[in-house]
Amino acid sequence: MGEYFKVFNLDRREVLDPSLLGQGLKPGDLGRNERLMMALTYLLARSGTLSGTRRHQQDPMFGRWSGQRITMVGDAFSGSTGELSWDEDTWTSRAEGSGNWVDISEHVLAAVEDFFQIPESDRRPIARPLRSVLHPDGRVTAIPVDDRGAG
């Protein structure tokens, strides 16, 4: 079995699911997940350009987590990080994008594959059903678990 990890932004209440990016959720999987490293680079960068385009000014995902409190928490962790208490139930709820948490993985994946110019043949399929909605103003809102259709 083992412990499963996801990446949490404590300030924005956002979740990044490494399994959507191409590997499992255990520590050994995370270390082999090239797209997870791309995603963290994309989310944490303060600025950046691609072919002269200032990405940080045009894409709400680029630099979204820069300067914020980010942590990787496993489902077996019981304790606190930041001001938040964790146990298996709260981990599951937050990891699913429940309550006031939002899973932004599908939006980050699409942005990362575009930015790093991943060939179409190597792109990961977007998980269905969708977990959240990216609005034109950059807000991301969760789709409640009970309202997620089959895609």
mmCIF file of C-alpha atoms in Angstrom:
data_model
loop_
_atom_site.group_PDB
_atom_site.id
_atom_site.type_symbol
_atom_site.label_atom_id
_atom_site.label_comp_id
_atom_site.label_asym_id
_atom_site.label_seq_id
_atom_site.Cartn_x
_atom_site.Cartn_y
_atom_site.Cartn_z
ATOM 1 C CA MET A 1 0.000 0.000 0.000
ATOM 2 C CA GLY A 2 2.081 2.910 1.199
ATOM 3 C CA GLU A 3 1.397 6.573 1.580
ATOM 4 C CA TYR A 4 -0.001 8.715 -1.237
ATOM 5 C CA PHE A 5 1.033 12.356 -1.658
ATOM 6 C CA LYS A 6 -0.436 15.421 -3.329
ATOM 7 C CA VAL A 7 0.778 19.017 -3.501
ATOM 8 C CA PHE A 8 -1.249 21.615 -1.605
ATOM 9 C CA ASN A 9 -1.153 25.416 -1.764
ATOM 10 C CA LEU A 10 -2.159 26.483 1.748
ATOM 11 C CA ASP A 11 -2.749 30.123 0.774
ATOM 12 C CA ARG A 12 -4.985 29.577 -2.259
ATOM 13 C CA ARG A 13 -6.486 26.294 -1.039
ATOM 14 C CA GLU A 14 -5.510 24.619 -4.317
ATOM 15 C CA VAL A 15 -4.411 21.045 -4.997
ATOM 16 C CA LEU A 16 -2.085 19.584 -7.617
ATOM 17 C CA ASP A 17 -2.597 15.866 -8.273
ATOM 18 C CA PRO A 18 0.679 14.308 -9.510
ATOM 19 C CA SER A 19 -1.151 11.236 -10.836
ATOM 20 C CA LEU A 20 -2.893 13.380 -13.456
ATOM 21 C CA LEU A 21 0.562 14.467 -14.601
ATOM 22 C CA GLY A 22 1.686 10.963 -15.434
ATOM 23 C CA GLN A 23 2.873 8.932 -12.449
ATOM 24 C CA GLY A 24 1.610 7.576 -9.167
ATOM 25 C CA LEU A 25 1.353 9.326 -5.829
ATOM 26 C CA LYS A 26 4.069 7.541 -3.832
ATOM 27 C CA PRO A 27 7.478 9.166 -3.170
ATOM 28 C CA GLY A 28 9.290 6.967 -5.721
ATOM 29 C CA ASP A 29 6.702 7.886 -8.357
ATOM 30 C CA LEU A 30 6.972 11.587 -7.590
ATOM 31 C CA GLY A 31 10.721 11.531 -8.121
ATOM 32 C CA ARG A 32 10.250 10.088 -11.615
ATOM 33 C CA ASN A 33 7.439 12.441 -12.598
ATOM 34 C CA GLU A 34 8.979 14.835 -15.127
ATOM 35 C CA ARG A 35 5.697 16.673 -15.659
ATOM 36 C CA LEU A 36 5.349 17.268 -11.905
ATOM 37 C CA MET A 37 8.677 19.112 -11.975
ATOM 38 C CA MET A 38 7.515 21.056 -15.041
ATOM 39 C CA ALA A 39 4.257 21.914 -13.266
ATOM 40 C CA LEU A 40 5.994 23.108 -10.105
ATOM 41 C CA THR A 41 8.412 25.189 -12.193
ATOM 42 C CA TYR A 42 5.441 26.711 -14.031
ATOM 43 C CA LEU A 43 3.451 27.425 -10.868
ATOM 44 C CA LEU A 44 6.362 28.800 -8.822
ATOM 45 C CA ALA A 45 8.170 30.981 -11.402
ATOM 46 C CA ARG A 46 8.010 34.734 -10.820
ATOM 47 C CA SER A 47 8.296 35.602 -14.507
ATOM 48 C CA GLY A 48 9.018 33.998 -17.831
ATOM 49 C CA THR A 49 8.748 34.318 -21.569
ATOM 50 C CA LEU A 50 8.156 31.941 -24.440
ATOM 51 C CA SER A 51 9.086 33.206 -27.912
ATOM 52 C CA GLY A 52 9.031 36.764 -26.588
ATOM 53 C CA THR A 53 5.604 36.412 -24.960
ATOM 54 C CA ARG A 54 5.490 37.364 -21.296
ATOM 55 C CA ARG A 55 3.802 34.243 -20.025
ATOM 56 C CA HIS A 56 3.328 35.528 -16.479
ATOM 57 C CA GLN A 57 1.159 38.354 -17.803
ATOM 58 C CA GLN A 58 -1.011 36.205 -20.066
ATOM 59 C CA ASP A 59 -1.557 32.865 -18.338
ATOM 60 C CA PRO A 60 -3.259 32.757 -14.918
ATOM 61 C CA MET A 61 -1.484 29.460 -14.135
ATOM 62 C CA PHE A 62 2.050 30.782 -14.729
ATOM 63 C CA GLY A 63 3.562 31.907 -11.414
ATOM 64 C CA ARG A 64 0.227 31.338 -9.679
ATOM 65 C CA TRP A 65 1.899 29.838 -6.585
ATOM 66 C CA SER A 66 4.978 32.068 -6.516
ATOM 67 C CA GLY A 67 5.782 33.252 -2.988
ATOM 68 C CA GLN A 68 3.033 31.169 -1.372
ATOM 69 C CA ARG A 69 3.022 28.335 1.161
ATOM 70 C CA ILE A 70 3.244 25.018 -0.694
ATOM 71 C CA THR A 71 3.467 21.577 0.918
ATOM 72 C CA MET A 72 3.346 17.917 -0.082
ATOM 73 C CA VAL A 73 1.163 16.002 2.346
ATOM 74 C CA GLY A 74 0.585 12.270 2.443
ATOM 75 C CA ASP A 75 -2.727 10.618 3.247
ATOM 76 C CA ALA A 76 -1.253 8.973 6.360
ATOM 77 C CA PHE A 77 -0.062 12.270 7.877
ATOM 78 C CA SER A 78 -1.707 13.267 11.126
ATOM 79 C CA GLY A 79 -0.677 16.639 12.485
ATOM 80 C CA SER A 80 -0.557 20.208 11.303
ATOM 81 C CA THR A 81 1.198 22.237 8.661
ATOM 82 C CA GLY A 82 0.718 25.944 8.553
ATOM 83 C CA GLU A 83 -2.441 26.596 10.527
ATOM 84 C CA LEU A 84 -4.174 23.509 9.117
ATOM 85 C CA SER A 85 -4.748 20.214 10.869
ATOM 86 C CA TRP A 86 -4.510 17.047 8.808
ATOM 87 C CA ASP A 87 -5.680 13.471 9.125
ATOM 88 C CA GLU A 88 -6.767 10.889 6.575
ATOM 89 C CA ASP A 89 -10.308 12.278 6.279
ATOM 90 C CA THR A 90 -9.259 15.917 5.838
ATOM 91 C CA TRP A 91 -6.547 14.876 3.352
ATOM 92 C CA THR A 92 -9.126 12.998 1.272
ATOM 93 C CA SER A 93 -11.585 15.891 1.364
ATOM 94 C CA ARG A 94 -8.967 18.475 0.362
ATOM 95 C CA ALA A 95 -7.382 16.185 -2.239
ATOM 96 C CA GLU A 96 -10.779 15.733 -3.930
ATOM 97 C CA GLY A 97 -11.303 19.494 -4.109
ATOM 98 C CA SER A 98 -14.095 19.478 -1.540
ATOM 99 C CA GLY A 99 -15.051 22.273 0.804
ATOM 100 C CA ASN A 100 -13.145 25.398 -0.145
ATOM 101 C CA TRP A 101 -10.317 23.466 -1.880
ATOM 102 C CA VAL A 102 -9.923 23.351 -5.675
ATOM 103 C CA ASP A 103 -8.013 20.814 -7.776
ATOM 104 C CA ILE A 104 -6.258 22.798 -10.529
ATOM 105 C CA SER A 105 -4.359 19.847 -12.038
ATOM 106 C CA GLU A 106 -6.087 19.699 -15.419
ATOM 107 C CA HIS A 107 -5.482 23.416 -16.080
ATOM 108 C CA VAL A 108 -1.836 23.204 -15.037
ATOM 109 C CA LEU A 109 -1.294 20.128 -17.219
ATOM 110 C CA ALA A 110 -2.665 21.875 -20.323
ATOM 111 C CA ALA A 111 -0.602 25.018 -19.667
ATOM 112 C CA VAL A 112 2.609 23.078 -18.984
ATOM 113 C CA GLU A 113 2.316 20.958 -22.108
ATOM 114 C CA ASP A 114 1.840 24.106 -24.200
ATOM 115 C CA PHE A 115 4.657 26.035 -22.524
ATOM 116 C CA PHE A 116 7.211 23.217 -22.681
ATOM 117 C CA GLN A 117 6.068 22.397 -26.230
ATOM 118 C CA ILE A 118 5.255 18.756 -25.551
ATOM 119 C CA PRO A 119 4.436 17.062 -28.894
ATOM 120 C CA GLU A 120 0.753 16.198 -29.341
ATOM 121 C CA SER A 121 1.603 12.494 -29.450
ATOM 122 C CA ASP A 122 3.171 12.696 -25.963
ATOM 123 C CA ARG A 123 0.467 14.751 -24.252
ATOM 124 C CA ARG A 124 -1.463 13.328 -21.311
ATOM 125 C CA PRO A 125 -5.236 13.033 -21.673
ATOM 126 C CA ILE A 126 -7.213 15.382 -19.456
ATOM 127 C CA ALA A 127 -9.001 13.422 -16.753
ATOM 128 C CA ARG A 128 -12.740 13.092 -17.017
ATOM 129 C CA PRO A 129 -14.861 14.151 -15.350
ATOM 130 C CA LEU A 130 -13.379 17.617 -15.012
ATOM 131 C CA ARG A 131 -12.576 18.678 -11.457
ATOM 132 C CA SER A 132 -12.730 22.463 -11.789
ATOM 133 C CA VAL A 133 -13.451 25.403 -14.074
ATOM 134 C CA LEU A 134 -10.838 27.989 -15.102
ATOM 135 C CA HIS A 135 -12.591 31.333 -15.588
ATOM 136 C CA PRO A 136 -11.338 34.054 -17.991
ATOM 137 C CA ASP A 137 -10.339 36.243 -15.021
ATOM 138 C CA GLY A 138 -8.029 33.506 -13.679
ATOM 139 C CA ARG A 139 -10.280 32.243 -10.899
ATOM 140 C CA VAL A 140 -10.594 28.495 -10.594
ATOM 141 C CA THR A 141 -13.727 27.086 -9.006
ATOM 142 C CA ALA A 142 -14.308 23.511 -7.976
ATOM 143 C CA ILE A 143 -16.984 21.343 -9.481
ATOM 144 C CA PRO A 144 -18.566 19.626 -6.473
ATOM 145 C CA VAL A 145 -17.784 15.903 -6.409
ATOM 146 C CA ASP A 146 -21.495 15.027 -6.594
ATOM 147 C CA ASP A 147 -21.972 17.243 -9.688
ATOM 148 C CA ARG A 148 -19.114 15.838 -11.760
ATOM 149 C CA GLY A 149 -20.554 14.108 -14.789
ATOM 150 C CA ALA A 150 -18.889 11.411 -16.814
ATOM 151 C CA GLY A 151 -17.384 14.075 -19.105
#
